[in-house]
Structure formats: C-alpha cells, structure tokens
PDB file of C-alpha atoms in Angstrom:
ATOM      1  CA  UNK V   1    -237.350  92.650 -27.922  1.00  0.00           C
ATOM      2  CA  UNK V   2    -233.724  93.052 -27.035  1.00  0.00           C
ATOM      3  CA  UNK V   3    -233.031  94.273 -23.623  1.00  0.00           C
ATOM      4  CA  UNK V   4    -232.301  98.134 -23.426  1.00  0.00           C
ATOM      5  CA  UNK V   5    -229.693  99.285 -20.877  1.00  0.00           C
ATOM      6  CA  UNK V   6    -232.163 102.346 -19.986  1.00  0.00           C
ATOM      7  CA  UNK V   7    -236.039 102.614 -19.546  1.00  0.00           C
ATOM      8  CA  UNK V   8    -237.000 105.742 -19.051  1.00  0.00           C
ATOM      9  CA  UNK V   9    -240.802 106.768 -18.278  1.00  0.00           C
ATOM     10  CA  UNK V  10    -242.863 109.645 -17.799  1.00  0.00           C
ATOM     11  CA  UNK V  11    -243.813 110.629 -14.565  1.00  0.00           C
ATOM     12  CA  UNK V  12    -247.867 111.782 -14.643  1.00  0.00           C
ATOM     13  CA  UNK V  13    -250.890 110.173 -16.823  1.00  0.00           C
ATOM     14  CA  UNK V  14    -247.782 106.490 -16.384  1.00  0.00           C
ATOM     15  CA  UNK V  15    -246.566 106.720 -13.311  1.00  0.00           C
ATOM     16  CA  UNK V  16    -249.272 107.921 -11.331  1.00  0.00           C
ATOM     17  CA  UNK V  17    -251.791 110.232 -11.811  1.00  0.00           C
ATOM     18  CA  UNK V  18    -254.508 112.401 -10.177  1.00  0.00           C
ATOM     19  CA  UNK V  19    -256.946 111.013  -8.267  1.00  0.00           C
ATOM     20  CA  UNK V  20    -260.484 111.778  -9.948  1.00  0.00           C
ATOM     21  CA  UNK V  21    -259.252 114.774 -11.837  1.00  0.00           C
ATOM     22  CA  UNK V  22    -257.787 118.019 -11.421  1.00  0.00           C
ATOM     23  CA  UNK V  23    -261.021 120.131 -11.540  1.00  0.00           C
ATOM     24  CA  UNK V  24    -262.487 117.501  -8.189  1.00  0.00           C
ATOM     25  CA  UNK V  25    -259.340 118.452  -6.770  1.00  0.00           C
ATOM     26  CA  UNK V  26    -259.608 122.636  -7.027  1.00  0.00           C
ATOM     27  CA  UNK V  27    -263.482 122.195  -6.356  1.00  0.00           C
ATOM     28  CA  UNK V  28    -262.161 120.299  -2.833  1.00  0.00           C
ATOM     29  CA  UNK V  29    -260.077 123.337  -2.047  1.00  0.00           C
ATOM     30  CA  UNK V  30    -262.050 125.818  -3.557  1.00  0.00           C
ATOM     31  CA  UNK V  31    -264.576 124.802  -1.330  1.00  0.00           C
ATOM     32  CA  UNK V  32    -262.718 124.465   2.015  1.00  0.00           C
ATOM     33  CA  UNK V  33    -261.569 128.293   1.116  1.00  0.00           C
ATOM     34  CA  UNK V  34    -265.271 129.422   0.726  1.00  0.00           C
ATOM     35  CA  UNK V  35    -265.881 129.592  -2.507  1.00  0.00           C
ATOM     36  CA  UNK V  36    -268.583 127.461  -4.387  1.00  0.00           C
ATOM     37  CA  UNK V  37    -266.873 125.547  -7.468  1.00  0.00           C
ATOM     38  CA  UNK V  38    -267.906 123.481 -10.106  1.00  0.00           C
ATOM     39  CA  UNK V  39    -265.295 120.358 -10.955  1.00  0.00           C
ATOM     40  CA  UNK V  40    -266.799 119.796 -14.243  1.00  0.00           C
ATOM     41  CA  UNK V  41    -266.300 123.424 -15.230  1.00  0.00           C
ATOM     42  CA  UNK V  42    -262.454 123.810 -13.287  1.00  0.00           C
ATOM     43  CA  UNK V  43    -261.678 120.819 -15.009  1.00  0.00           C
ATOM     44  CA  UNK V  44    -262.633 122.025 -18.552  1.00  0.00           C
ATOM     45  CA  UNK V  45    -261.177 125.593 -17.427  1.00  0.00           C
ATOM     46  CA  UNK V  46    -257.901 123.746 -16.791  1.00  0.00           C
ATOM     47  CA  UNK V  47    -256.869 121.864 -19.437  1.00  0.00           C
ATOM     48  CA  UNK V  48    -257.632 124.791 -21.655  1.00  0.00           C
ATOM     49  CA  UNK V  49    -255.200 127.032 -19.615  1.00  0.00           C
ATOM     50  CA  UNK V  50    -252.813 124.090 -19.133  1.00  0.00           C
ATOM     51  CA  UNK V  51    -252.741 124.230 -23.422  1.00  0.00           C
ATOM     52  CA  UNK V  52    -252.522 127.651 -24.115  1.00  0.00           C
ATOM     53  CA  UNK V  53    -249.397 127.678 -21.676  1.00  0.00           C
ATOM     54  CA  UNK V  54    -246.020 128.134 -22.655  1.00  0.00           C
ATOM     55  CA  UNK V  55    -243.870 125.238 -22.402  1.00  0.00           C
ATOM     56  CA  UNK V  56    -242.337 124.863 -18.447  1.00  0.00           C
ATOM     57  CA  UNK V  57    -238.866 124.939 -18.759  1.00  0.00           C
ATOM     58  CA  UNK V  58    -236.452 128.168 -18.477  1.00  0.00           C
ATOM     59  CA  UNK V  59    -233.029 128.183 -20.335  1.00  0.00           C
ATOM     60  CA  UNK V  60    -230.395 130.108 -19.135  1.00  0.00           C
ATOM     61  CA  UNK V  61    -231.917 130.768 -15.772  1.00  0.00           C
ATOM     62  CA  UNK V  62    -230.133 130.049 -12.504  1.00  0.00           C
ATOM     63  CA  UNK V  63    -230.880 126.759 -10.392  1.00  0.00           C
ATOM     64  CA  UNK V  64    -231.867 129.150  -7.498  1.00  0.00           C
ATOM     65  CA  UNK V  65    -234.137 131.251  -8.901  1.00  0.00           C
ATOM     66  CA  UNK V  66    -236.171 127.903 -11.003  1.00  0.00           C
ATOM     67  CA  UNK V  67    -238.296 127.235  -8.091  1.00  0.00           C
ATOM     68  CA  UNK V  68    -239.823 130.442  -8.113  1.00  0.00           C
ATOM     69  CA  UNK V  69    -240.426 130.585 -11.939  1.00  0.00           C
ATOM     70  CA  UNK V  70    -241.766 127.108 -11.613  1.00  0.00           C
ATOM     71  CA  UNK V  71    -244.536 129.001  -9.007  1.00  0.00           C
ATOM     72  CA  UNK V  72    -245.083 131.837 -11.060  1.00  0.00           C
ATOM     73  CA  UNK V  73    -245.763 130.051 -14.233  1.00  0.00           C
ATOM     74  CA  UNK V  74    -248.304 127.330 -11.963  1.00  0.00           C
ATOM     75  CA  UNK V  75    -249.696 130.809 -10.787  1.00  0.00           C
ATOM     76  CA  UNK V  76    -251.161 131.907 -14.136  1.00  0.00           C
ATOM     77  CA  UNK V  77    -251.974 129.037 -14.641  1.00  0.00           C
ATOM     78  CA  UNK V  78    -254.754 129.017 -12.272  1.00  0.00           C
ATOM     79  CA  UNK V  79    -255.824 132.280 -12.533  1.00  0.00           C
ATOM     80  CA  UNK V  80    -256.274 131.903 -15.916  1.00  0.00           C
ATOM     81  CA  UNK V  81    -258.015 128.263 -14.768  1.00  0.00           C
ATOM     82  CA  UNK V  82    -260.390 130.116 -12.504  1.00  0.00           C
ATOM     83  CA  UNK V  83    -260.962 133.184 -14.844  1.00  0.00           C
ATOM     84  CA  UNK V  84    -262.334 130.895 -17.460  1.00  0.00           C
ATOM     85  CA  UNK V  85    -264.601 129.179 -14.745  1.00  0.00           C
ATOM     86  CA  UNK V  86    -265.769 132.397 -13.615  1.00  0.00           C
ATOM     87  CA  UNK V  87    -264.993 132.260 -10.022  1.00  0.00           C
ATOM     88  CA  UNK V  88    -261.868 134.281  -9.693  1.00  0.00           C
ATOM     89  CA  UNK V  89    -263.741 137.267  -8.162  1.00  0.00           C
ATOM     90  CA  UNK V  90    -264.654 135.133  -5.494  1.00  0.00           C
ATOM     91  CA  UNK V  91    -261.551 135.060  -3.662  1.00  0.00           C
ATOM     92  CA  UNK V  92    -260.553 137.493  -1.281  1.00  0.00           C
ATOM     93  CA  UNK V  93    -256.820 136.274  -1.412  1.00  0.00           C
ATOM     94  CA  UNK V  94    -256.330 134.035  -4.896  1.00  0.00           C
ATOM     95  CA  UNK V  95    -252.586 133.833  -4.342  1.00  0.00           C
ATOM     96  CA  UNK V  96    -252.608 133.087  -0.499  1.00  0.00           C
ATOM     97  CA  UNK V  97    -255.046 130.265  -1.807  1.00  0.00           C
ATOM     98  CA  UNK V  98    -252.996 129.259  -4.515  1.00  0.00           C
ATOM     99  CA  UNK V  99    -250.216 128.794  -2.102  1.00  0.00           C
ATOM    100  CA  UNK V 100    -252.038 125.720  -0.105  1.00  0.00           C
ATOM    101  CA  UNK V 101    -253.062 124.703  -3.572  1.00  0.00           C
ATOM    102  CA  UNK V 102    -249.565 124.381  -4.624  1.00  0.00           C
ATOM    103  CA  UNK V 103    -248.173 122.722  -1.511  1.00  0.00           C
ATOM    104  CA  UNK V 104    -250.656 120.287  -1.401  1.00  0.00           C
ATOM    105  CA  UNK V 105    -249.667 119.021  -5.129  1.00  0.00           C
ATOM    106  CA  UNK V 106    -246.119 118.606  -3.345  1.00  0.00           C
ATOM    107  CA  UNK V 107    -247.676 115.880  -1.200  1.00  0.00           C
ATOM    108  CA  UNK V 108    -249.044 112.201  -1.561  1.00  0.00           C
ATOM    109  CA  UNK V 109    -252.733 113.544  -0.928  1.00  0.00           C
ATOM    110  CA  UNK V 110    -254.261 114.350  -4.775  1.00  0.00           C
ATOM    111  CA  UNK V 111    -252.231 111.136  -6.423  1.00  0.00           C
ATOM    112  CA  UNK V 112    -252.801 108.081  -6.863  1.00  0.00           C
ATOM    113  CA  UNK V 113    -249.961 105.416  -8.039  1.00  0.00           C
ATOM    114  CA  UNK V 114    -251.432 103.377 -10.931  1.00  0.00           C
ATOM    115  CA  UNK V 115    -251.820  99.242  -9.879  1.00  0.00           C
ATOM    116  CA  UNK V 116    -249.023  98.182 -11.881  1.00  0.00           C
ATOM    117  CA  UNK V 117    -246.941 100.344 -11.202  1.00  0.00           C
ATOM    118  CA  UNK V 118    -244.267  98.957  -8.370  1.00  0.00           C
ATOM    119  CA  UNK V 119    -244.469  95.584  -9.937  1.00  0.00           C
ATOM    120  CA  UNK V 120    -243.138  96.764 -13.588  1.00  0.00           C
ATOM    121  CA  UNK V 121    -240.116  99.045 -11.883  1.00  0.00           C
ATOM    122  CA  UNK V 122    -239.795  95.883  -9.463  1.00  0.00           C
ATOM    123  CA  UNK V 123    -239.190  93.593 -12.420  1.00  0.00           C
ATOM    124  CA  UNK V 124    -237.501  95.779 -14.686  1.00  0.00           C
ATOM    125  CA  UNK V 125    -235.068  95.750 -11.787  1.00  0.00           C
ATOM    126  CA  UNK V 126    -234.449  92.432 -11.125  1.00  0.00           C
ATOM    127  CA  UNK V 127    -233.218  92.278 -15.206  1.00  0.00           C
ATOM    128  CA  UNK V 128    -230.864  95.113 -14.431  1.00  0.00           C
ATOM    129  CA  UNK V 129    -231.988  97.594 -16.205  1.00  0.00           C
ATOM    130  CA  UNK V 130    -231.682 101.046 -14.670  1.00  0.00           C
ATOM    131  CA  UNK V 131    -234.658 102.966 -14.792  1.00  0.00           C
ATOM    132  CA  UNK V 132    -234.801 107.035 -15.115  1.00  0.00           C
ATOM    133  CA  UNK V 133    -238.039 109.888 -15.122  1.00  0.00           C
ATOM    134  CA  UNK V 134    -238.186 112.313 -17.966  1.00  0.00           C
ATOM    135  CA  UNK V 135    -240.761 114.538 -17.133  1.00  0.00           C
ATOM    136  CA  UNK V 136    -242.504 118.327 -17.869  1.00  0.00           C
ATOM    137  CA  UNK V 137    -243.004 118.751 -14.317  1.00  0.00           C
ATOM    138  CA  UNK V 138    -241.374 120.583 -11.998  1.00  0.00           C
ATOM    139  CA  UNK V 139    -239.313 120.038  -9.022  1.00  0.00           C
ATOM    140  CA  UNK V 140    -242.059 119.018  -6.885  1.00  0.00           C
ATOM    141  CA  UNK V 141    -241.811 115.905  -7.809  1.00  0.00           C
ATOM    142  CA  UNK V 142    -238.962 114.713  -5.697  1.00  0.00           C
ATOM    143  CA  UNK V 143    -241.182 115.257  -2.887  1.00  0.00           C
ATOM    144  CA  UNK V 144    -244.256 113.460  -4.969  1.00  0.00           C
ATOM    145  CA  UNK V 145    -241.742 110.816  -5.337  1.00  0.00           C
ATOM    146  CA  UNK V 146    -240.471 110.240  -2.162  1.00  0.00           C
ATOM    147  CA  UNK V 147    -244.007 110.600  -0.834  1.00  0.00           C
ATOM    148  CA  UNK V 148    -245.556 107.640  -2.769  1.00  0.00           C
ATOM    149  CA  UNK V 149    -242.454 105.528  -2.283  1.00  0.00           C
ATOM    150  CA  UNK V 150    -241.131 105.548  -6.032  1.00  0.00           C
ATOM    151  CA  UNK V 151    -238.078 107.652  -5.871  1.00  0.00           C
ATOM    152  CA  UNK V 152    -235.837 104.592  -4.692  1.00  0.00           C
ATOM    153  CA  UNK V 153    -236.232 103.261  -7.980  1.00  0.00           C
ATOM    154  CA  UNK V 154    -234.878 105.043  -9.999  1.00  0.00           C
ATOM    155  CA  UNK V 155    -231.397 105.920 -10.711  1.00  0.00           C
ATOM    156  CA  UNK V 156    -232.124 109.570 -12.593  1.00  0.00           C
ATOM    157  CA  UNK V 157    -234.604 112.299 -12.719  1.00  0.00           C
ATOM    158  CA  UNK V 158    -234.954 114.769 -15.490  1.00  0.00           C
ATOM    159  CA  UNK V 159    -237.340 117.844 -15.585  1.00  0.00           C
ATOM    160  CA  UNK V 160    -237.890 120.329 -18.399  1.00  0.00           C
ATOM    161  CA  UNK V 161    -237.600 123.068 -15.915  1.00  0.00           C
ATOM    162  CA  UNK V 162    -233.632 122.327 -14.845  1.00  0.00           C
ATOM    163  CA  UNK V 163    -233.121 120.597 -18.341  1.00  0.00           C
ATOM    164  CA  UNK V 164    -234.154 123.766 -19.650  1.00  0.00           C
ATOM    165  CA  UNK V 165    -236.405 122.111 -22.124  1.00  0.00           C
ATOM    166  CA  UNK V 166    -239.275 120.447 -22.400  1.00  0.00           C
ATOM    167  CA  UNK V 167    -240.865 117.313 -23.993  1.00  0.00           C
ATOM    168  CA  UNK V 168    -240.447 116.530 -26.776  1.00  0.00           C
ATOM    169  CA  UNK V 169    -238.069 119.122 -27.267  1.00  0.00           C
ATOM    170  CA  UNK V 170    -234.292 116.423 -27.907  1.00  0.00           C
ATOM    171  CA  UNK V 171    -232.657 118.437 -25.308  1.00  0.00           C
ATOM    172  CA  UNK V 172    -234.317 116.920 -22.396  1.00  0.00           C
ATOM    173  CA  UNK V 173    -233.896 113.368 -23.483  1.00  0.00           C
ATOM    174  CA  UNK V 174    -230.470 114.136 -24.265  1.00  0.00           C
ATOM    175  CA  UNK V 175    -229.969 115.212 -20.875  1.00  0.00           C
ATOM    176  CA  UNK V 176    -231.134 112.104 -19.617  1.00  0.00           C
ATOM    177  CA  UNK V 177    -229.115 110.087 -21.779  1.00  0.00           C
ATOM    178  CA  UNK V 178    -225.941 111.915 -20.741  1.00  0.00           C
ATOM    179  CA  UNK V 179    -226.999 111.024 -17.112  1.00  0.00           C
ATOM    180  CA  UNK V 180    -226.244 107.255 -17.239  1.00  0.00           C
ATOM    181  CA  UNK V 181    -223.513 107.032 -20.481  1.00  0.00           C
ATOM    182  CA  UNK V 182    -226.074 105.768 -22.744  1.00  0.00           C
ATOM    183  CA  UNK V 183    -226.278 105.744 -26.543  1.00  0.00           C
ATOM    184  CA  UNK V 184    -229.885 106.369 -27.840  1.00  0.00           C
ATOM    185  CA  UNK V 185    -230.172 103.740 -29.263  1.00  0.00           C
ATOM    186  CA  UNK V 186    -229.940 101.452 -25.604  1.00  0.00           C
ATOM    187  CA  UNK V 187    -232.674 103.273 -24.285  1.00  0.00           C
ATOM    188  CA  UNK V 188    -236.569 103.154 -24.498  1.00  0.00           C
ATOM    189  CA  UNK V 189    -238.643 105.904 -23.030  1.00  0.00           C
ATOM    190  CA  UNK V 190    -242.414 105.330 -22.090  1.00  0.00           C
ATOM    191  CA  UNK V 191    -245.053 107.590 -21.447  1.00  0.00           C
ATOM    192  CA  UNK V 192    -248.514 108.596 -22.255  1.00  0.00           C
ATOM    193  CA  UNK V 193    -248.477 111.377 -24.689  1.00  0.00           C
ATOM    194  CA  UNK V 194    -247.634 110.417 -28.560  1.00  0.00           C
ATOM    195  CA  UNK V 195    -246.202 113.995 -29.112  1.00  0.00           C
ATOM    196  CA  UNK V 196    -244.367 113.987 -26.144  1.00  0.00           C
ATOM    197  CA  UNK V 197    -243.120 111.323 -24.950  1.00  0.00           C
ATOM    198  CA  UNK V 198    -242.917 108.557 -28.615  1.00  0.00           C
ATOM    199  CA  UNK V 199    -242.100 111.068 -31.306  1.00  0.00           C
ATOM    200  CA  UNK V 200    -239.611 113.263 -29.062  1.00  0.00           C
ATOM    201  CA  UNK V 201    -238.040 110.251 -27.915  1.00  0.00           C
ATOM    202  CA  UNK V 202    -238.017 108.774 -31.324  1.00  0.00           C
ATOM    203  CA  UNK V 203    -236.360 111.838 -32.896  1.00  0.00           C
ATOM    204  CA  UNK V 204    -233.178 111.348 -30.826  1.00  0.00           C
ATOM    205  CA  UNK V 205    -232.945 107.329 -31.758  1.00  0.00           C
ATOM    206  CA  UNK V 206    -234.639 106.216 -28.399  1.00  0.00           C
ATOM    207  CA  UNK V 207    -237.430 103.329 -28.981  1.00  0.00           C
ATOM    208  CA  UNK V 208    -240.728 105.204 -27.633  1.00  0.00           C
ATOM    209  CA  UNK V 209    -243.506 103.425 -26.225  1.00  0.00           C
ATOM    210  CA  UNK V 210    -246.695 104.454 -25.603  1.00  0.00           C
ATOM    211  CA  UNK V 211    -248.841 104.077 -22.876  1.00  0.00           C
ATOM    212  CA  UNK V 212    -252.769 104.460 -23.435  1.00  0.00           C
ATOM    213  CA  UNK V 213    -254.567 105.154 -20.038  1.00  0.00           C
ATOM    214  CA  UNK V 214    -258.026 105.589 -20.970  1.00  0.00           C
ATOM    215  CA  UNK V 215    -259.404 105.956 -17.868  1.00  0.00           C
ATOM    216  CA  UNK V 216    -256.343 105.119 -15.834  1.00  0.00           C
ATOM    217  CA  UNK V 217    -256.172 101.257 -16.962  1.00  0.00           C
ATOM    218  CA  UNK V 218    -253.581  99.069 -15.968  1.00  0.00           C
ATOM    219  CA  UNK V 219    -249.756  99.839 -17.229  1.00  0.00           C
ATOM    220  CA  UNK V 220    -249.203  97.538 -20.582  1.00  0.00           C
ATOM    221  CA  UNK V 221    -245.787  97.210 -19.650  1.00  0.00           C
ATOM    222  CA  UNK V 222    -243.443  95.794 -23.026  1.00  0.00           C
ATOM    223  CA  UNK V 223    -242.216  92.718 -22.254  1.00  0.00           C
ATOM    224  CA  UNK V 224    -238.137  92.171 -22.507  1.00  0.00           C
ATOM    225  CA  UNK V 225    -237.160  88.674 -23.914  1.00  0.00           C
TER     226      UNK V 225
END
C-alpha cells in the first residue's frame, strides 16, 4: 500500500471503547442512586434507543448553544433507555441522575483504550503521517481524550455535532479533509462500522478500512509499505 498523507480513525468501538458494556455501566450507577437495574436488560434497552435516535449533529446552530443540544439529545436518550427497561419510575430525580451519568462519560473511568492502540498511532507517527478523529460523538471527547492520554496524537478532531453532520454523511469527512489540505484521495479513514465509517468515507474518494472488534480484539492495523 502506498503511504497516505492522512489516517483518520474513529474514535469509539477503534480507539477505545467501553469497558464491559454500556448497560454494566448504567446498572453501576443505577445502583449507587438506589435503584435496582438489570445490565443485560439496560444494555438491550440502549442500543435500541441509541438506533431509533436521530443522527447527533445540528446544522446551523451556534457553537455556544451545541453543548447543550449535545445534553439534551444524550437526555432522551436515556429516558427512552430506561423506559424500555422499565425502571424509569424508579427515580425520584432522572435528570439530576442523568447529570452524574453524563459527567462521568466525560472522564477516563467507563473506557478502556484497546491494547494496540498507542503502538499503531506511535508508528504511524514515526512514518509521518498525521493522524486525525472523525467521530459521531460529541464534544466530550476532548476531555475522554486528554484523559486516556491520546489527544497528543493527533493533529485534528472532527465531530458530527460542530461538523454539523454525521457519519457517513460526506460533509463530515469533508470537514476533516479541509482541516489538513488534503485531497481524498491521500487519506484513509478507519473505523468500526461498514456504514459509517468504509462506505461514507469511500463515497468522498477516501480508502476506508474496517476494523472488526468482535469482542474488543486487538486493532488489525494496515500495514504501509
């Protein structure tokens, strides 16, 4: 493979990821708030909420006021997660609860940072290749990356919710591309999702990779000649 001037990669599910999974994590809290949980049913409850969802990004809506929206849409989120489960009525105060929840997703505590990953963005580096995030998250994650020591690696960061577009919308790897003068075709992107992450990048003229994680397996990092 020739070597591209850009890699970019996806941020959660190749990056890092949650430790256990999201429904251990809301039974945890759920749990410390009073309120008996199962994981197995949060969990299930989740990613059925997390589907249904509207894509997390905002056009034409001020930089100030995208934090907020970012809460509000991670809000019905999980009431719509805990609806499903069946414990919403439990809670005295949901959104006073849902406030620690969120915070603590802004920390190093529920992730874990996948075995490979440091020595990949450590080698890509020493080829000089500059390395950038294009992500559906929101803009928590400079403080997830600055908390598990990844942020100094990379050069950009682009999120659907200031892009004001999401994966695999072109838009937001546009954006990205605009960020360090790049053509598409001198960039690859890698991330988990097919959808997401291959075919958007693909339909701009970036080489998309994809990264399986069964059950959060090692990165299979492509190999520059």
């Amino acid at each position: 493979m020739s070597k591209p001037k850009v890699i970019f990669l996806d941020a959660v599910g190749t990056l890092f990821g949650v430790k256990g999974s999201v429904g251990e994590v809301y039974q945890t809290l759920s749990n410390q708030a009073g309120v008996g949980a199962s994981a197995k049913q949060l969990d299930q409850a989740f990613y059925r909420s997390f589907a249904a969802a509207n894509a997390m990004a905002f056009p034409d809506v001020s930089n100030v006021e995208i934090p907020h929206r970012e809460y509000l849409w991670w809000l019905a989120i999980a009431k719509d997660t805990f609806q499903r489960a069946g414990i919403f009525q439990e809670f005295s105060d949901f959104e006073g609860f849902f406030e620690g929840v969120y915070q603590y997703f802004a920390t190093a505590e529920p992730w874990i940072v996948y075995d490979d990953t440091l020595s990949s963005l450590q080698r890509w580096q020493t080829m000089d290749i500059s390395l950038g995030i294009i992500s559906n998250f929101d803009s928590r994650i400079y403080a997830v990356l600055e908390a598990l020591n990844l942020k100094q690696y990379f050069e950009s960061i682009t999120i659907s919710t200031e892009a004001g577009a999401a994966k695999p919308a072109p838009l937001i790897f546009t954006t990205a591309l605009e960020k360090h003068g790049c053509r598409p075709q001198e960039a690859w992107h890698v991330g988990d999702s097919r959808k997401d992450d291959v075919k958007g990048a693909e339909a701009v003229g970036i080489r998309g990779i994809w990264l399986k994680r069964p059950s959060q397996t090692k990165i299979q990092a492509p190999r520059i000649a």
